PDB file of C-alpha atoms in Angstrom:
ATOM      1  CA  MET A   8      54.505  71.973 102.690  1.00 48.00           C
ATOM      2  CA  SER A   9      56.460  71.059  99.561  1.00 47.00           C
ATOM      3  CA  VAL A  10      58.838  73.503  97.904  1.00 39.00           C
ATOM      4  CA  LEU A  11      56.625  73.625  94.784  1.00 37.00           C
ATOM      5  CA  ILE A  12      53.511  74.553  96.776  1.00 38.00           C
ATOM      6  CA  ARG A  13      55.386  77.304  98.621  1.00 40.00           C
ATOM      7  CA  VAL A  14      56.636  78.761  95.332  1.00 34.00           C
ATOM      8  CA  LEU A  15      53.161  78.724  93.808  1.00 35.00           C
ATOM      9  CA  LEU A  16      51.699  80.386  96.904  1.00 37.00           C
ATOM     10  CA  CYS A  17      54.265  83.211  96.814  1.00 37.00           C
ATOM     11  CA  ALA A  18      53.662  83.761  93.116  1.00 37.00           C
ATOM     12  CA  THR A  19      49.922  83.963  93.713  1.00 36.00           C
ATOM     13  CA  LEU A  20      50.349  86.603  96.414  1.00 36.00           C
ATOM     14  CA  LEU A  21      52.446  88.754  94.063  1.00 35.00           C
ATOM     15  CA  LEU A  22      49.912  88.767  91.222  1.00 38.00           C
ATOM     16  CA  PRO A  23      48.249  92.159  90.548  1.00 43.00           C
ATOM     17  CA  ALA A  24      44.739  92.709  91.824  1.00 41.00           C
ATOM     18  CA  THR A  25      43.379  92.827  88.281  1.00 45.00           C
ATOM     19  CA  VAL A  26      44.044  89.102  87.928  1.00 37.00           C
ATOM     20  CA  TYR A  27      41.232  88.508  90.378  1.00 41.00           C
ATOM     21  CA  GLY A  28      38.917  90.894  88.570  1.00 46.00           C
ATOM     22  CA  GLN A  29      39.488  93.561  91.213  1.00 52.00           C
ATOM     23  CA  ASP A  30      40.602  96.747  89.482  1.00 73.00           C
ATOM     24  CA  VAL A  31      43.122  98.958  91.199  1.00 87.00           C
ATOM     25  CA  ILE A  32      41.138 102.095  92.055  1.00 93.00           C
ATOM     26  CA  LEU A  33      42.617 105.516  92.666  1.00 96.00           C
ATOM     27  CA  ARG A  34      40.271 107.968  94.361  1.00 97.00           C
ATOM     28  CA  VAL A  35      41.056 111.546  93.338  1.00 97.00           C
ATOM     29  CA  ALA A  36      39.326 114.555  94.885  1.00 98.00           C
ATOM     30  CA  VAL A  37      39.162 117.291  92.244  1.00 97.00           C
ATOM     31  CA  ALA A  38      38.295 120.980  92.457  1.00 96.00           C
ATOM     32  CA  SER A  39      35.165 121.234  90.321  1.00 94.00           C
ATOM     33  CA  SER A  40      36.747 123.909  88.106  1.00 93.00           C
ATOM     34  CA  LEU A  41      39.276 121.276  86.958  1.00 94.00           C
ATOM     35  CA  MET A  42      36.763 118.551  86.124  1.00 94.00           C
ATOM     36  CA  PRO A  43      36.501 119.143  82.332  1.00 92.00           C
ATOM     37  CA  ALA A  44      40.266 118.717  81.928  1.00 94.00           C
ATOM     38  CA  MET A  45      40.484 115.899  84.468  1.00 96.00           C
ATOM     39  CA  GLU A  46      37.745 113.896  82.741  1.00 95.00           C
ATOM     40  CA  GLU A  47      39.781 113.972  79.537  1.00 94.00           C
ATOM     41  CA  ILE A  48      42.950 113.055  81.436  1.00 96.00           C
ATOM     42  CA  LYS A  49      41.086 110.179  83.111  1.00 96.00           C
ATOM     43  CA  GLY A  50      40.288 108.685  79.700  1.00 95.00           C
ATOM     44  CA  VAL A  51      43.900 108.881  78.554  1.00 95.00           C
ATOM     45  CA  PHE A  52      45.269 107.454  81.822  1.00 95.00           C
ATOM     46  CA  GLU A  53      42.836 104.533  82.001  1.00 94.00           C
ATOM     47  CA  SER A  54      43.522 103.627  78.368  1.00 93.00           C
ATOM     48  CA  ARG A  55      47.212 103.134  79.237  1.00 91.00           C
ATOM     49  CA  TYR A  56      47.095 101.571  82.684  1.00 91.00           C
ATOM     50  CA  ASP A  57      45.039  98.936  84.505  1.00 89.00           C
ATOM     51  CA  ILE A  58      43.952 101.512  87.041  1.00 92.00           C
ATOM     52  CA  THR A  59      40.493 102.991  87.499  1.00 94.00           C
ATOM     53  CA  LEU A  60      40.349 106.679  88.382  1.00 95.00           C
ATOM     54  CA  GLU A  61      37.411 107.697  90.529  1.00 97.00           C
ATOM     55  CA  LEU A  62      37.069 111.483  90.337  1.00 97.00           C
ATOM     56  CA  ILE A  63      35.212 113.152  93.205  1.00 97.00           C
ATOM     57  CA  PRO A  64      34.427 116.800  92.374  1.00 96.00           C
ATOM     58  CA  GLY A  65      33.692 119.591  94.803  1.00 95.00           C
ATOM     59  CA  ALA A  66      34.756 122.980  96.074  1.00 96.00           C
ATOM     60  CA  SER A  67      38.374 122.949  97.232  1.00 96.00           C
ATOM     61  CA  GLY A  68      37.343 124.108 100.710  1.00 95.00           C
ATOM     62  CA  THR A  69      34.705 121.382 101.008  1.00 96.00           C
ATOM     63  CA  LEU A  70      37.100 118.659  99.846  1.00 97.00           C
ATOM     64  CA  THR A  71      39.780 119.899 102.262  1.00 97.00           C
ATOM     65  CA  ASN A  72      37.319 119.604 105.130  1.00 97.00           C
ATOM     66  CA  GLN A  73      36.363 116.085 104.022  1.00 97.00           C
ATOM     67  CA  ILE A  74      40.021 115.006 103.917  1.00 97.00           C
ATOM     68  CA  MET A  75      40.579 116.376 107.415  1.00 97.00           C
ATOM     69  CA  HIS A  76      37.634 114.280 108.580  1.00 96.00           C
ATOM     70  CA  GLY A  77      38.936 111.044 107.079  1.00 94.00           C
ATOM     71  CA  ALA A  78      37.490 110.920 103.548  1.00 95.00           C
ATOM     72  CA  PRO A  79      39.241 108.022 101.739  1.00 94.00           C
ATOM     73  CA  TYR A  80      40.935 109.980  98.936  1.00 97.00           C
ATOM     74  CA  ASP A  81      44.379 109.162  97.526  1.00 97.00           C
ATOM     75  CA  LEU A  82      45.073 112.504  95.839  1.00 97.00           C
ATOM     76  CA  PHE A  83      43.582 115.960  95.906  1.00 98.00           C
ATOM     77  CA  ILE A  84      43.830 118.344  92.952  1.00 97.00           C
ATOM     78  CA  CYS A  85      43.210 121.726  94.539  1.00 97.00           C
ATOM     79  CA  ALA A  86      42.421 125.082  92.896  1.00 95.00           C
ATOM     80  CA  ASN A  87      44.806 127.059  95.102  1.00 94.00           C
ATOM     81  CA  GLU A  88      47.945 126.678  97.209  1.00 94.00           C
ATOM     82  CA  GLN A  89      46.486 127.556 100.603  1.00 95.00           C
ATOM     83  CA  TYR A  90      44.314 124.486 101.185  1.00 96.00           C
ATOM     84  CA  GLY A  91      47.139 122.120 100.252  1.00 95.00           C
ATOM     85  CA  GLN A  92      49.541 123.910 102.587  1.00 96.00           C
ATOM     86  CA  LEU A  93      46.968 123.620 105.376  1.00 97.00           C
ATOM     87  CA  LEU A  94      46.658 119.855 104.825  1.00 97.00           C
ATOM     88  CA  PHE A  95      50.438 119.464 104.773  1.00 97.00           C
ATOM     89  CA  GLN A  96      50.908 121.468 107.971  1.00 97.00           C
ATOM     90  CA  LYS A  97      48.309 119.317 109.716  1.00 97.00           C
ATOM     91  CA  GLY A  98      50.028 116.112 108.634  1.00 96.00           C
ATOM     92  CA  PHE A  99      47.586 114.784 106.038  1.00 97.00           C
ATOM     93  CA  LEU A 100      49.994 114.794 103.071  1.00 96.00           C
ATOM     94  CA  GLU A 101      53.019 112.668 102.174  1.00 95.00           C
ATOM     95  CA  GLU A 102      54.902 115.741 100.947  1.00 95.00           C
ATOM     96  CA  PRO A 103      54.338 119.468 100.312  1.00 96.00           C
ATOM     97  CA  PRO A 104      51.803 120.247  97.560  1.00 96.00           C
ATOM     98  CA  ARG A 105      53.204 120.309  94.014  1.00 95.00           C
ATOM     99  CA  ALA A 106      52.301 123.227  91.741  1.00 94.00           C
ATOM    100  CA  LEU A 107      50.520 122.000  88.610  1.00 94.00           C
ATOM    101  CA  VAL A 108      48.948 124.803  86.546  1.00 94.00           C
ATOM    102  CA  LYS A 109      47.585 128.302  87.008  1.00 94.00           C
ATOM    103  CA  GLY A 110      43.982 129.220  86.240  1.00 93.00           C
ATOM    104  CA  SER A 111      42.321 132.530  85.454  1.00 92.00           C
ATOM    105  CA  LEU A 112      38.948 134.223  85.627  1.00 93.00           C
ATOM    106  CA  ILE A 113      36.509 134.966  82.847  1.00 92.00           C
ATOM    107  CA  LEU A 114      33.209 136.813  82.750  1.00 93.00           C
ATOM    108  CA  TRP A 115      30.057 135.571  81.013  1.00 94.00           C
ATOM    109  CA  SER A 116      27.264 138.028  80.219  1.00 93.00           C
ATOM    110  CA  ASP A 117      23.814 137.441  78.791  1.00 93.00           C
ATOM    111  CA  GLN A 118      24.138 140.707  76.856  1.00 90.00           C
ATOM    112  CA  PRO A 119      26.982 142.525  75.114  1.00 88.00           C
ATOM    113  CA  ILE A 120      29.086 144.949  77.130  1.00 86.00           C
ATOM    114  CA  SER A 121      29.906 147.997  75.021  1.00 79.00           C
ATOM    115  CA  ASN A 122      33.529 149.113  74.587  1.00 75.00           C
ATOM    116  CA  TRP A 123      34.903 146.219  76.632  1.00 75.00           C
ATOM    117  CA  SER A 124      38.620 145.784  77.163  1.00 65.00           C
ATOM    118  CA  THR A 125      40.382 143.688  79.793  1.00 56.00           C
ATOM    119  CA  ASP A 126      41.985 146.704  81.459  1.00 61.00           C
ATOM    120  CA  ASN A 127      38.925 148.935  81.301  1.00 63.00           C
ATOM    121  CA  THR A 128      37.381 148.382  84.725  1.00 75.00           C
ATOM    122  CA  ASP A 129      35.223 151.471  84.299  1.00 80.00           C
ATOM    123  CA  THR A 130      33.276 149.718  81.543  1.00 84.00           C
ATOM    124  CA  PHE A 131      32.619 146.749  83.809  1.00 86.00           C
ATOM    125  CA  ILE A 132      31.613 148.948  86.730  1.00 87.00           C
ATOM    126  CA  LEU A 133      29.092 150.903  84.663  1.00 88.00           C
ATOM    127  CA  HIS A 134      27.592 147.710  83.273  1.00 89.00           C
ATOM    128  CA  ALA A 135      27.439 145.879  86.611  1.00 92.00           C
ATOM    129  CA  LYS A 136      25.742 148.863  88.286  1.00 92.00           C
ATOM    130  CA  SER A 137      23.221 149.366  85.487  1.00 92.00           C
ATOM    131  CA  SER A 138      19.565 148.420  85.818  1.00 93.00           C
ATOM    132  CA  ASP A 139      20.074 145.879  83.014  1.00 92.00           C
ATOM    133  CA  VAL A 140      21.999 143.712  85.453  1.00 96.00           C
ATOM    134  CA  GLN A 141      19.857 142.245  88.216  1.00 97.00           C
ATOM    135  CA  THR A 142      22.018 139.292  89.295  1.00 97.00           C
ATOM    136  CA  ILE A 143      25.755 138.516  89.326  1.00 98.00           C
ATOM    137  CA  ALA A 144      26.804 134.943  90.140  1.00 98.00           C
ATOM    138  CA  ILE A 145      30.098 133.817  91.661  1.00 98.00           C
ATOM    139  CA  ALA A 146      31.206 130.707  93.553  1.00 97.00           C
ATOM    140  CA  GLN A 147      31.187 130.837  97.351  1.00 96.00           C
ATOM    141  CA  PRO A 148      34.382 132.712  98.325  1.00 96.00           C
ATOM    142  CA  HIS A 149      34.883 130.753 101.559  1.00 94.00           C
ATOM    143  CA  LEU A 150      34.657 127.399  99.757  1.00 94.00           C
ATOM    144  CA  ALA A 151      35.897 127.864  96.186  1.00 95.00           C
ATOM    145  CA  PRO A 152      39.168 129.588  95.199  1.00 95.00           C
ATOM    146  CA  TYR A 153      37.525 130.911  92.023  1.00 96.00           C
ATOM    147  CA  GLY A 154      34.826 132.491  94.161  1.00 96.00           C
ATOM    148  CA  ASP A 155      37.491 134.017  96.373  1.00 95.00           C
ATOM    149  CA  ALA A 156      39.278 135.337  93.276  1.00 94.00           C
ATOM    150  CA  ALA A 157      36.015 136.730  91.869  1.00 95.00           C
ATOM    151  CA  GLU A 158      35.300 138.538  95.129  1.00 95.00           C
ATOM    152  CA  ALA A 159      38.871 139.892  95.151  1.00 93.00           C
ATOM    153  CA  PHE A 160      38.317 141.205  91.616  1.00 92.00           C
ATOM    154  CA  LEU A 161      35.157 142.988  92.737  1.00 93.00           C
ATOM    155  CA  ILE A 162      37.090 144.495  95.643  1.00 93.00           C
ATOM    156  CA  GLU A 163      39.889 145.582  93.279  1.00 89.00           C
ATOM    157  CA  THR A 164      37.380 147.408  91.104  1.00 88.00           C
ATOM    158  CA  GLY A 165      35.881 149.084  94.169  1.00 91.00           C
ATOM    159  CA  ILE A 166      32.411 147.867  93.319  1.00 93.00           C
ATOM    160  CA  LEU A 167      31.758 145.022  95.766  1.00 95.00           C
ATOM    161  CA  ASP A 168      29.725 146.942  98.331  1.00 95.00           C
ATOM    162  CA  GLN A 169      27.642 148.609  95.636  1.00 94.00           C
ATOM    163  CA  ILE A 170      26.606 145.407  93.875  1.00 95.00           C
ATOM    164  CA  LYS A 171      26.326 143.087  96.907  1.00 95.00           C
ATOM    165  CA  PRO A 172      22.502 142.985  96.678  1.00 96.00           C
ATOM    166  CA  LYS A 173      22.883 141.568  93.150  1.00 97.00           C
ATOM    167  CA  LEU A 174      25.254 138.750  94.131  1.00 97.00           C
ATOM    168  CA  ILE A 175      24.120 135.125  94.087  1.00 98.00           C
ATOM    169  CA  TYR A 176      26.344 132.152  94.870  1.00 97.00           C
ATOM    170  CA  GLY A 177      27.061 128.572  93.880  1.00 96.00           C
ATOM    171  CA  ASN A 178      28.854 126.211  96.255  1.00 95.00           C
ATOM    172  CA  ASN A 179      31.486 125.491  93.600  1.00 95.00           C
ATOM    173  CA  VAL A 180      32.328 126.439  90.006  1.00 95.00           C
ATOM    174  CA  SER A 181      30.208 123.667  88.457  1.00 94.00           C
ATOM    175  CA  ILE A 182      27.121 124.757  90.376  1.00 96.00           C
ATOM    176  CA  THR A 183      27.834 128.423  89.614  1.00 97.00           C
ATOM    177  CA  ASN A 184      28.005 127.552  85.912  1.00 95.00           C
ATOM    178  CA  GLN A 185      24.407 126.335  86.084  1.00 95.00           C
ATOM    179  CA  TYR A 186      23.460 130.007  86.096  1.00 96.00           C
ATOM    180  CA  ILE A 187      25.013 130.173  82.613  1.00 95.00           C
ATOM    181  CA  TYR A 188      23.159 127.095  81.346  1.00 92.00           C
ATOM    182  CA  THR A 189      19.821 128.354  82.671  1.00 93.00           C
ATOM    183  CA  HIS A 190      20.414 132.082  82.107  1.00 93.00           C
ATOM    184  CA  GLY A 191      19.650 132.441  85.798  1.00 95.00           C
ATOM    185  CA  ALA A 192      22.039 135.382  86.141  1.00 97.00           C
ATOM    186  CA  ASN A 193      22.954 138.359  83.980  1.00 96.00           C
ATOM    187  CA  ILE A 194      26.681 138.056  84.763  1.00 96.00           C
ATOM    188  CA  VAL A 195      28.697 135.039  85.904  1.00 97.00           C
ATOM    189  CA  ILE A 196      32.346 135.277  86.944  1.00 96.00           C
ATOM    190  CA  THR A 197      33.853 131.819  86.556  1.00 95.00           C
ATOM    191  CA  SER A 198      36.933 129.910  85.373  1.00 94.00           C
ATOM    192  CA  LEU A 199      38.444 130.257  81.916  1.00 92.00           C
ATOM    193  CA  ALA A 200      38.239 126.463  81.582  1.00 91.00           C
ATOM    194  CA  SER A 201      34.451 126.808  81.858  1.00 91.00           C
ATOM    195  CA  LYS A 202      34.418 128.861  78.670  1.00 91.00           C
ATOM    196  CA  ILE A 203      36.275 126.110  76.802  1.00 87.00           C
ATOM    197  CA  LYS A 204      33.568 123.655  77.835  1.00 85.00           C
ATOM    198  CA  LEU A 205      30.493 125.873  77.549  1.00 89.00           C
ATOM    199  CA  GLU A 206      31.154 128.302  74.707  1.00 85.00           C
ATOM    200  CA  SER A 207      29.735 126.039  71.989  1.00 81.00           C
ATOM    201  CA  LYS A 208      26.620 125.310  74.065  1.00 84.00           C
ATOM    202  CA  VAL A 209      25.998 128.759  75.534  1.00 84.00           C
ATOM    203  CA  PRO A 210      27.726 131.254  73.234  1.00 75.00           C
ATOM    204  CA  GLU A 211      26.400 134.583  74.468  1.00 81.00           C
ATOM    205  CA  TYR A 212      29.228 136.929  75.494  1.00 90.00           C
ATOM    206  CA  TRP A 213      32.545 136.027  77.148  1.00 91.00           C
ATOM    207  CA  TYR A 214      35.054 138.588  78.417  1.00 89.00           C
ATOM    208  CA  SER A 215      38.562 138.062  79.771  1.00 85.00           C
ATOM    209  CA  LEU A 216      39.378 139.595  83.138  1.00 84.00           C
ATOM    210  CA  GLU A 217      42.662 141.015  84.329  1.00 76.00           C
ATOM    211  CA  SER A 218      43.079 140.356  88.036  1.00 72.00           C
ATOM    212  CA  ASP A 219      45.794 139.623  90.563  1.00 66.00           C
ATOM    213  CA  SER A 220      44.188 136.317  91.520  1.00 72.00           C
ATOM    214  CA  ASN A 221      46.558 133.618  92.745  1.00 78.00           C
ATOM    215  CA  LEU A 222      44.908 130.545  91.252  1.00 92.00           C
ATOM    216  CA  VAL A 223      47.856 128.160  91.335  1.00 95.00           C
ATOM    217  CA  HIS A 224      46.398 124.633  91.215  1.00 96.00           C
ATOM    218  CA  THR A 225      48.270 122.029  93.220  1.00 96.00           C
ATOM    219  CA  ILE A 226      48.595 118.249  93.557  1.00 96.00           C
ATOM    220  CA  CYS A 227      48.245 116.996  97.110  1.00 97.00           C
ATOM    221  CA  ARG A 228      49.330 113.398  97.723  1.00 96.00           C
ATOM    222  CA  ILE A 229      47.371 112.222 100.738  1.00 97.00           C
ATOM    223  CA  LYS A 230      48.795 109.749 103.237  1.00 94.00           C
ATOM    224  CA  THR A 231      47.292 106.443 102.110  1.00 88.00           C
ATOM    225  CA  LYS A 232      48.579 102.966 101.301  1.00 82.00           C
ATOM    226  CA  ASN A 233      47.805 103.362  97.601  1.00 88.00           C
ATOM    227  CA  GLU A 234      51.208 103.455  95.920  1.00 86.00           C
ATOM    228  CA  GLN A 235      49.615 104.340  92.577  1.00 91.00           C
ATOM    229  CA  SER A 236      49.185 107.915  93.788  1.00 92.00           C
ATOM    230  CA  VAL A 237      52.892 108.511  93.059  1.00 93.00           C
ATOM    231  CA  ASN A 238      52.501 107.215  89.498  1.00 92.00           C
ATOM    232  CA  PHE A 239      49.434 109.336  88.811  1.00 95.00           C
ATOM    233  CA  GLN A 240      51.154 112.435  90.189  1.00 94.00           C
ATOM    234  CA  SER A 241      54.014 111.825  87.741  1.00 94.00           C
ATOM    235  CA  PHE A 242      51.474 111.361  84.953  1.00 95.00           C
ATOM    236  CA  LEU A 243      49.857 114.717  85.758  1.00 94.00           C
ATOM    237  CA  LEU A 244      53.232 116.465  85.642  1.00 92.00           C
ATOM    238  CA  ASP A 245      54.198 114.840  82.334  1.00 92.00           C
ATOM    239  CA  PRO A 246      54.484 117.262  79.347  1.00 88.00           C
ATOM    240  CA  GLY A 247      51.917 115.230  77.401  1.00 87.00           C
ATOM    241  CA  THR A 248      49.334 115.676  80.166  1.00 91.00           C
ATOM    242  CA  ASN A 249      50.269 119.343  80.534  1.00 88.00           C
ATOM    243  CA  SER A 250      49.168 119.843  76.930  1.00 90.00           C
ATOM    244  CA  ILE A 251      45.630 118.801  77.901  1.00 93.00           C
ATOM    245  CA  PHE A 252      45.550 121.395  80.671  1.00 94.00           C
ATOM    246  CA  LYS A 253      46.772 123.991  78.184  1.00 92.00           C
ATOM    247  CA  GLN A 254      43.835 123.202  75.871  1.00 93.00           C
ATOM    248  CA  TYR A 255      41.517 124.178  78.721  1.00 92.00           C
ATOM    249  CA  GLY A 256      43.122 127.586  79.159  1.00 91.00           C
ATOM    250  CA  TYR A 257      45.477 126.839  82.024  1.00 93.00           C
ATOM    251  CA  THR A 258      48.958 128.340  82.193  1.00 91.00           C
ATOM    252  CA  LEU A 259      51.650 125.705  82.639  1.00 88.00           C
ATOM    253  CA  ILE A 260      54.029 126.009  85.593  1.00 84.00           C
ATOM    254  CA  VAL A 261      57.652 125.053  84.965  1.00 60.00           C
ATOM    255  CA  GLN A 262      58.716 122.433  87.494  1.00 55.00           C
TER     256      GLN A 262
END
């Protein structure tokens, strides 16, 4: 083989995949509560780089189980710290999870709640126990961190056992929010980011909640051969990207 042919062959092997019309694809599992922000981030990222982001939404618990059973994801954006730590301990991650942002709860009601204030749990308790409220929707606590946080809030207020017959569940935040769209529940406890997305479409009544929920969202870099996962992780931690998360009501975490 001539020297020229060998040089051309090596150069061909080093060309990026996009030369052949094969986009570089990064598969990112995303907690459904983060999807509104991540869809906006996807647009910004793809406009700058020749990389296609494939976002796969779901409950953090469901996605964790899929990863442990071999789902071909490159990164996992999780709605709490526990699932990422579990994946790291079991050897599925390249490194410990990285803290990204912190989320918070919000309450949607199909009717006004009189004399509401974030620290007045008595007002919430009276309203939730009233005959005007037949159904209260939250995400599944054993699958979705926001459902776990909602249940913890109900325990904190001392009302969980009393209103259990009224509780209905969605498998993740996105499914739980369908009860807002359809007015299928009188109260929905969901993510603050959901309000940013839904408020213009379903105004009704939104109330902030004070709780001790630990909704620290994390980046989990899964053991794959896709080197672009490192670049996208850096992009997510960039101050410019952080500003998008902030627009959706997330609290930034100083790295």
